[in-house]
Tab-separated table of C-alpha atoms in Angstrom:
chain	number	residue	atom	x	y	z
D	1	MET	CA	182.116	96.591	356.658
D	2	SER	CA	185.881	95.890	356.345
D	3	PHE	CA	185.101	93.023	353.948
D	4	ALA	CA	183.128	95.343	351.672
D	5	PHE	CA	185.996	97.888	351.664
D	6	ALA	CA	188.420	95.082	350.835
D	7	VAL	CA	186.302	93.978	347.856
D	8	ALA	CA	186.028	97.584	346.710
D	9	ALA	CA	189.838	97.919	346.915
D	10	VAL	CA	190.200	94.753	344.751
D	11	PHE	CA	187.880	96.136	342.056
D	12	LEU	CA	189.618	99.529	342.214
D	13	LEU	CA	192.950	97.772	341.610
D	14	PHE	CA	191.427	96.004	338.635
D	15	PHE	CA	190.150	99.337	337.392
D	16	GLY	CA	193.613	100.943	337.702
D	17	VAL	CA	195.316	98.067	335.903
D	18	GLY	CA	192.631	98.131	333.157
D	19	VAL	CA	193.033	101.877	332.553
D	20	ARG	CA	196.772	101.551	332.464
D	21	ARG	CA	196.562	98.746	329.889
D	22	ASP	CA	193.889	100.372	327.669
D	23	ARG	CA	191.486	103.163	328.619
D	24	ARG	CA	189.028	102.034	325.975
D	25	ARG	CA	187.852	98.827	327.623
D	26	PHE	CA	184.220	98.613	328.845
D	27	GLY	CA	185.476	96.372	331.615
D	28	ASN	CA	187.055	99.449	333.197
D	29	ALA	CA	183.595	100.973	333.573
D	30	VAL	CA	182.230	97.831	335.227
D	31	TYR	CA	185.204	97.598	337.633
D	32	LEU	CA	184.752	101.246	338.649
D	33	GLY	CA	181.010	100.693	339.149
D	34	LEU	CA	181.571	97.643	341.357
D	35	ALA	CA	184.195	99.477	343.414
D	36	VAL	CA	181.790	102.360	344.064
D	37	THR	CA	178.969	99.941	344.810
D	38	PHE	CA	180.971	98.119	347.499
D	39	VAL	CA	182.170	101.411	349.001
D	40	GLY	CA	178.523	102.372	349.312
D	41	ILE	CA	177.693	99.038	350.933
D	42	ALA	CA	180.552	99.501	353.407
D	43	LEU	CA	179.396	103.024	354.307
D	44	LEU	CA	175.818	101.825	354.806
D	45	ALA	CA	176.957	98.952	356.973
D	46	GLY	CA	178.850	101.340	359.246
D	47	ILE	CA	176.025	103.919	359.484
D	48	GLU	CA	174.958	102.618	362.888
D	49	ASP	CA	178.176	103.921	364.331
D	50	ALA	CA	177.564	107.403	363.026
D	51	PRO	CA	176.712	110.342	365.330
D	52	PRO	CA	173.083	110.662	366.481
D	53	GLY	CA	170.699	111.812	363.782
D	54	VAL	CA	172.978	110.908	360.860
D	55	ALA	CA	171.551	107.383	360.360
D	56	GLU	CA	167.978	108.757	360.384
D	57	THR	CA	168.842	111.490	357.885
D	58	VAL	CA	170.550	109.032	355.587
D	59	MET	CA	167.636	106.632	355.791
D	60	ILE	CA	165.048	109.429	355.030
D	61	CYS	CA	167.172	110.621	352.079
D	62	GLY	CA	167.547	107.091	350.761
D	63	LEU	CA	163.820	106.498	350.969
D	64	LEU	CA	163.119	109.723	349.171
D	65	VAL	CA	165.562	108.869	346.411
D	66	LEU	CA	164.166	105.335	346.021
D	67	GLY	CA	160.545	106.566	346.139
D	68	LEU	CA	160.604	109.799	344.165
D	69	GLY	CA	163.772	109.318	342.087
D	70	PRO	CA	162.235	106.831	339.539
D	71	VAL	CA	159.113	109.005	339.175
D	72	VAL	CA	161.161	112.170	338.591
D	73	LEU	CA	163.519	110.402	336.161
D	74	ALA	CA	160.631	108.894	334.186
D	75	GLY	CA	158.978	112.311	333.999
D	76	LEU	CA	162.149	114.014	332.773
D	77	LEU	CA	162.719	111.312	330.167
D	78	THR	CA	159.224	111.542	328.885
D	79	ALA	CA	159.379	115.378	328.628
D	80	ASN	CA	162.758	115.097	326.917
D	81	GLY	CA	161.256	112.555	324.512
D	82	VAL	CA	158.505	114.905	323.558
D	83	LYS	CA	161.032	117.677	322.944
D	84	MET	CA	163.151	115.377	320.808
D	85	VAL	CA	160.162	114.498	318.594
D	86	ARG	CA	159.272	118.161	318.116
D	87	LYS	CA	162.839	119.191	317.264
D	88	GLU	CA	164.239	116.180	315.493
D	89	GLY	CA	161.236	114.250	314.100
D	90	ARG	CA	159.761	110.816	314.786
D	91	ARG	CA	162.629	108.631	313.716
D	92	PRO	CA	163.013	105.575	315.973
D	93	ALA	CA	166.357	106.822	317.370
D	94	ASN	CA	164.605	110.021	318.529
D	95	LEU	CA	161.949	108.086	320.497
D	96	LEU	CA	164.308	106.359	322.893
D	97	SER	CA	164.034	108.760	325.852
D	98	LEU	CA	160.252	108.918	325.471
D	99	LEU	CA	159.950	105.106	325.360
D	100	ALA	CA	162.296	104.792	328.366
D	101	GLY	CA	160.231	107.274	330.415
D	102	LEU	CA	156.876	105.627	329.512
D	103	GLY	CA	158.432	102.167	330.152
D	104	MET	CA	159.457	103.223	333.678
D	105	PHE	CA	155.963	104.468	334.390
D	106	GLY	CA	154.632	101.156	333.097
D	107	VAL	CA	156.894	99.144	335.412
D	108	MET	CA	155.900	101.271	338.430
D	109	VAL	CA	152.240	100.789	337.707
D	110	LEU	CA	152.741	97.055	337.277
D	111	ALA	CA	154.624	96.890	340.606
D	112	VAL	CA	151.743	98.634	342.383
D	113	VAL	CA	149.223	96.235	340.810
D	114	ALA	CA	151.377	93.254	341.882
D	115	ALA	CA	151.625	94.582	345.425
D	116	THR	CA	147.798	94.784	345.690
D	117	THR	CA	147.104	91.295	344.358
D	118	ASP	CA	147.815	87.746	345.473
D	119	SER	CA	148.900	86.500	342.049
D	120	TRP	CA	152.137	84.525	342.514
D	121	ALA	CA	152.816	84.568	338.748
D	122	LEU	CA	152.475	88.349	338.665
D	123	HIS	CA	154.796	88.671	341.685
D	124	MET	CA	157.414	86.504	340.025
D	125	PHE	CA	157.064	88.377	336.733
D	126	VAL	CA	157.556	91.772	338.393
D	127	LEU	CA	160.454	90.462	340.495
D	128	THR	CA	162.162	89.017	337.377
D	129	LEU	CA	161.549	92.267	335.530
D	130	VAL	CA	163.043	94.363	338.357
D	131	LEU	CA	166.102	92.106	338.484
D	132	LEU	CA	166.566	92.514	334.697
D	133	LEU	CA	166.173	96.266	334.900
D	134	GLY	CA	168.554	96.371	337.882
D	135	TYR	CA	171.267	94.614	335.910
D	136	VAL	CA	170.807	96.746	332.863
D	137	SER	CA	170.567	99.906	334.925
D	138	PHE	CA	173.787	99.043	336.719
D	139	LEU	CA	175.632	98.642	333.387
D	140	PHE	CA	174.034	101.912	332.127
D	141	VAL	CA	175.277	103.841	335.139
D	142	CYS	CA	178.750	102.328	334.686
D	143	PHE	CA	178.689	103.318	331.039
D	144	VAL	CA	177.619	106.911	331.698
D	145	GLY	CA	180.049	107.355	334.592
D	146	TYR	CA	183.096	106.057	332.797
D	147	ALA	CA	182.171	107.823	329.569
D	148	PHE	CA	182.165	111.080	331.581
D	149	LEU	CA	185.653	110.337	332.912
D	150	TYR	CA	186.970	109.182	329.516
D	151	GLY	CA	185.812	112.323	327.835
D	152	ARG	CA	187.916	114.375	330.243
D	153	MET	CA	191.195	112.634	329.802
D	154	ARG	CA	194.001	114.768	328.401
D	155	ILE	CA	194.467	114.694	324.590
D	156	ARG	CA	197.607	112.947	323.484
D	157	ARG	CA	200.327	115.084	322.028
D	158	ASP	CA	202.129	112.555	319.781
D	159	ALA	CA	199.337	111.751	317.312
D	160	ASP	CA	200.062	111.666	313.582
D	161	TYR	CA	196.480	111.975	312.446
D	162	VAL	CA	193.188	113.584	313.481
D	163	VAL	CA	190.229	111.528	312.211
D	164	VAL	CA	186.791	113.181	312.141
D	165	LEU	CA	183.842	110.835	311.846
D	166	GLY	CA	180.880	111.681	309.556
D	167	SER	CA	177.263	111.800	310.643
D	168	GLY	CA	175.059	112.520	307.604
D	169	LEU	CA	174.299	115.593	305.508
D	170	ILE	CA	171.391	117.988	305.273
D	171	GLY	CA	169.598	117.763	301.990
D	172	GLY	CA	172.273	115.303	300.838
D	173	ARG	CA	174.868	118.098	300.464
D	174	ARG	CA	175.269	120.384	303.436
D	175	VAL	CA	177.066	119.829	306.768
D	176	PRO	CA	174.541	119.922	309.643
D	177	PRO	CA	175.319	121.600	313.052
D	178	LEU	CA	176.055	118.236	314.687
D	179	LEU	CA	178.753	117.413	312.125
D	180	ALA	CA	180.026	121.027	312.030
D	181	SER	CA	180.780	120.778	315.771
D	182	ARG	CA	182.887	117.645	315.066
D	183	LEU	CA	184.764	119.432	312.315
D	184	ASP	CA	185.407	122.522	314.429
D	185	ARG	CA	186.715	120.342	317.274
D	186	GLY	CA	188.799	118.332	314.858
D	187	ARG	CA	190.367	121.499	313.500
D	188	ALA	CA	191.139	122.724	317.003
D	189	VAL	CA	192.799	119.350	317.853
D	190	TYR	CA	194.768	119.485	314.597
D	191	GLU	CA	196.048	122.959	315.351
D	192	ARG	CA	196.993	121.966	318.863
D	193	LEU	CA	199.007	118.992	317.564
D	194	ALA	CA	200.622	121.088	314.869
D	195	ALA	CA	201.730	123.710	317.428
D	196	TYR	CA	204.021	121.211	319.138
D	197	GLU	CA	207.585	120.870	317.878
D	198	ARG	CA	207.737	118.055	315.342
D	199	ARG	CA	210.290	116.571	313.022
D	200	GLU	CA	210.541	118.126	309.583
D	201	GLY	CA	208.003	116.671	307.223
D	202	ASP	CA	206.084	115.086	310.137
D	203	ALA	CA	203.157	117.472	310.401
D	204	PRO	CA	199.763	115.956	311.395
D	205	VAL	CA	197.121	115.101	308.809
D	206	LEU	CA	193.371	115.449	309.153
D	207	VAL	CA	191.230	112.572	307.880
D	208	VAL	CA	187.537	113.221	307.204
D	209	SER	CA	185.734	109.888	307.254
D	210	GLY	CA	182.317	109.226	305.689
D	211	GLY	CA	180.958	107.586	302.604
D	212	GLN	CA	177.903	108.391	300.490
D	213	GLY	CA	174.464	107.396	301.748
D	214	PRO	CA	171.557	106.455	299.503
D	215	ASP	CA	169.957	109.901	299.996
D	216	GLU	CA	173.176	111.908	299.631
D	217	ALA	CA	174.462	113.659	296.503
D	218	LEU	CA	178.090	113.273	297.484
D	219	PRO	CA	180.153	111.400	300.110
D	220	GLU	CA	180.056	112.928	303.585
D	221	SER	CA	183.880	113.226	303.602
D	222	HIS	CA	183.794	115.476	300.561
D	223	ALA	CA	181.280	117.896	302.109
D	224	MET	CA	183.313	117.775	305.344
D	225	ALA	CA	186.528	118.656	303.530
D	226	ASP	CA	184.781	121.466	301.628
D	227	TYR	CA	183.493	122.811	304.927
D	228	LEU	CA	186.998	123.017	306.377
D	229	VAL	CA	188.694	124.399	303.250
D	230	GLU	CA	186.016	127.077	302.835
D	231	ARG	CA	186.969	128.264	306.370
D	232	GLY	CA	190.666	128.510	305.649
D	233	PHE	CA	191.936	125.045	306.469
D	234	PRO	CA	194.917	124.027	304.266
D	235	PRO	CA	193.650	121.696	301.503
D	236	GLY	CA	196.864	119.710	301.462
D	237	ALA	CA	196.408	118.693	305.103
D	238	VAL	CA	193.046	116.959	304.474
D	239	VAL	CA	192.590	113.322	303.406
D	240	ARG	CA	189.171	111.982	302.419
D	241	GLU	CA	188.062	108.491	303.423
D	242	ASP	CA	184.865	108.142	301.371
D	243	ARG	CA	183.853	104.510	301.583
D	244	SER	CA	182.583	104.006	305.150
D	245	ARG	CA	178.913	103.704	306.116
D	246	THR	CA	179.180	102.778	309.802
D	247	THR	CA	181.374	103.629	312.785
D	248	GLU	CA	183.119	100.281	312.382
D	249	GLU	CA	183.942	101.027	308.737
D	250	ASN	CA	185.051	104.588	309.707
D	251	MET	CA	187.719	102.997	311.920
D	252	LEU	CA	188.753	100.174	309.501
D	253	PHE	CA	189.025	102.335	306.324
D	254	SER	CA	190.697	105.239	308.143
D	255	LYS	CA	193.187	102.783	309.545
D	256	GLU	CA	193.987	101.559	306.004
D	257	LEU	CA	194.725	105.119	304.960
D	258	MET	CA	196.942	105.797	307.963
D	259	GLU	CA	198.835	102.550	307.699
D	260	ARG	CA	199.390	103.052	303.983
D	261	ASP	CA	201.131	106.441	304.487
D	262	ARG	CA	202.550	106.155	307.958
D	263	PRO	CA	202.693	102.579	309.261
D	264	GLY	CA	202.389	102.273	313.013
D	265	SER	CA	200.894	105.779	313.285
D	266	SER	CA	198.644	107.007	316.101
D	267	CYS	CA	195.596	109.296	315.905
D	268	VAL	CA	193.003	111.325	317.740
D	269	ILE	CA	189.428	110.487	316.666
D	270	VAL	CA	186.829	113.158	316.916
D	271	THR	CA	183.074	112.590	317.223
D	272	ASN	CA	180.351	114.095	319.376
D	273	ASN	CA	180.738	113.729	323.130
D	274	PHE	CA	177.824	111.332	323.600
D	275	HIS	CA	179.418	108.973	321.038
D	276	ALA	CA	183.036	109.198	322.259
D	277	PHE	CA	183.240	106.146	324.524
D	278	ARG	CA	181.471	103.797	322.151
D	279	ALA	CA	183.741	105.021	319.369
D	280	ALA	CA	186.715	104.336	321.601
D	281	ILE	CA	185.497	100.757	322.182
D	282	THR	CA	185.029	100.314	318.435
D	283	ALA	CA	188.510	101.736	317.667
D	284	ARG	CA	190.037	99.293	320.142
D	285	ARG	CA	188.254	96.366	318.504
D	286	ALA	CA	189.394	97.550	315.023
D	287	GLY	CA	192.985	97.735	316.178
D	288	VAL	CA	193.242	101.520	315.767
D	289	ASN	CA	195.883	103.151	317.920
D	290	GLY	CA	193.734	106.217	318.783
D	291	GLN	CA	192.194	108.232	321.540
D	292	VAL	CA	188.628	109.472	321.004
D	293	VAL	CA	187.527	113.025	321.979
D	294	GLY	CA	184.080	114.557	321.810
D	295	SER	CA	182.625	117.805	320.485
D	296	PRO	CA	179.754	119.676	322.169
D	297	THR	CA	176.157	118.539	321.622
D	298	ALA	CA	172.851	120.258	322.444
D	299	ALA	CA	171.641	119.219	325.892
D	300	TYR	CA	168.227	118.021	324.742
D	301	PHE	CA	169.940	115.545	322.371
D	302	TRP	CA	171.859	113.788	325.174
D	303	PRO	CA	169.305	111.407	326.748
D	304	SER	CA	168.170	109.642	323.575
D	305	ALA	CA	171.676	109.642	322.128
D	306	THR	CA	173.176	108.238	325.318
D	307	ILE	CA	170.546	105.436	325.495
D	308	ARG	CA	171.246	104.564	321.847
D	309	GLU	CA	175.016	104.429	322.493
D	310	PHE	CA	174.507	102.209	325.564
D	311	VAL	CA	172.283	99.806	323.671
D	312	ALA	CA	174.961	99.468	320.963
D	313	VAL	CA	177.635	98.783	323.562
D	314	PHE	CA	175.341	96.328	325.448
D	315	LEU	CA	174.850	94.401	322.186
D	316	GLN	CA	178.609	94.395	321.393
D	317	TYR	CA	178.914	92.139	324.472
D	318	LYS	CA	175.669	90.250	323.717
D	319	VAL	CA	176.969	86.817	324.647
D	320	VAL	CA	177.647	87.819	328.255
D	321	ASN	CA	174.804	90.265	328.692
D	322	LEU	CA	172.054	88.274	327.003
D	323	GLY	CA	173.366	85.148	328.839
D	324	ILE	CA	172.934	86.854	332.208
D	325	CYS	CA	169.552	88.196	331.208
D	326	LEU	CA	168.360	84.716	330.130
D	327	THR	CA	169.699	83.272	333.424
D	328	LEU	CA	167.652	85.790	335.404
D	329	ILE	CA	164.552	84.901	333.350
D	330	LEU	CA	165.125	81.208	333.848
D	331	LEU	CA	165.467	81.698	337.639
D	332	GLY	CA	162.179	83.616	337.622
D	333	VAL	CA	160.471	80.766	335.711
D	334	LEU	CA	161.833	78.175	338.069
D	335	ALA	CA	160.673	80.241	341.120
D	336	TRP	CA	157.177	80.497	339.530
D	337	ALA	CA	157.078	76.731	338.769
D	338	SER	CA	158.193	75.789	342.301
D	339	ARG	CA	155.020	77.197	343.854
């Protein structure tokens, strides 16, 4: 038990150092997840010393979570997926929670079939699949947990720019509710920065970032600027970045504008809350000195959006992650071949 607590303390130290160096590192999420995991192991190891009845209660609760938790989660994801399709259409990005829920049901059925047969190959296949899902699930929980913490960090007060990321237009011209929430949050952040005492001529600037898609009549940034100005935002405080097509380009092209006018400047980047942590990782990789904050998003949109964000982050570290996944598959093949 003491060993597990010691390991947890080491990972917690790594987490603290990582956050102090740069809050936008995905490694911080992994360190925190490992620290919590080893604390849990230490607590379980010491459960036998707990008062009478506590160990039994913990065991029953654990069995219920392990037995019913996946079924409940799969059901909720499937139901959310159906709702997403009804509200947002059948685009691939809107199917993620539905596919995740159905996939979980499929794995559970496969595990039951494997448990009732004597097929060594099927046993090894299910075991390998469970190990792969365990690794990915651990990273997913780390991602969600740290993204929650990151989204609640205090907004910096010394930023020179507020950068609002684009997200597509309705009918090629109009700002949709999702983007409007970003713009409203960006304006609130801008006004908060402007309220602090600043040197003369050093007022913050709001950058709207988004180029023109193939189905859009004008660049997203132009529609975003029009949305703000029509609601009383000062036109001279808005700068349009109208070349970007991806989050990476949002960061790079906005950085060019900021460095051109105020070299060495800092910024607060505004996106939706489900996208904030991935945008922070992208900003770090692009060399942007910026904190990312999120705007509110409809609850039903969260599961699919969060899965999409995690997949994107997972693939940003594909050498490590795919290497570990291939190693687990290789171990499963070797175990099957050794029979």
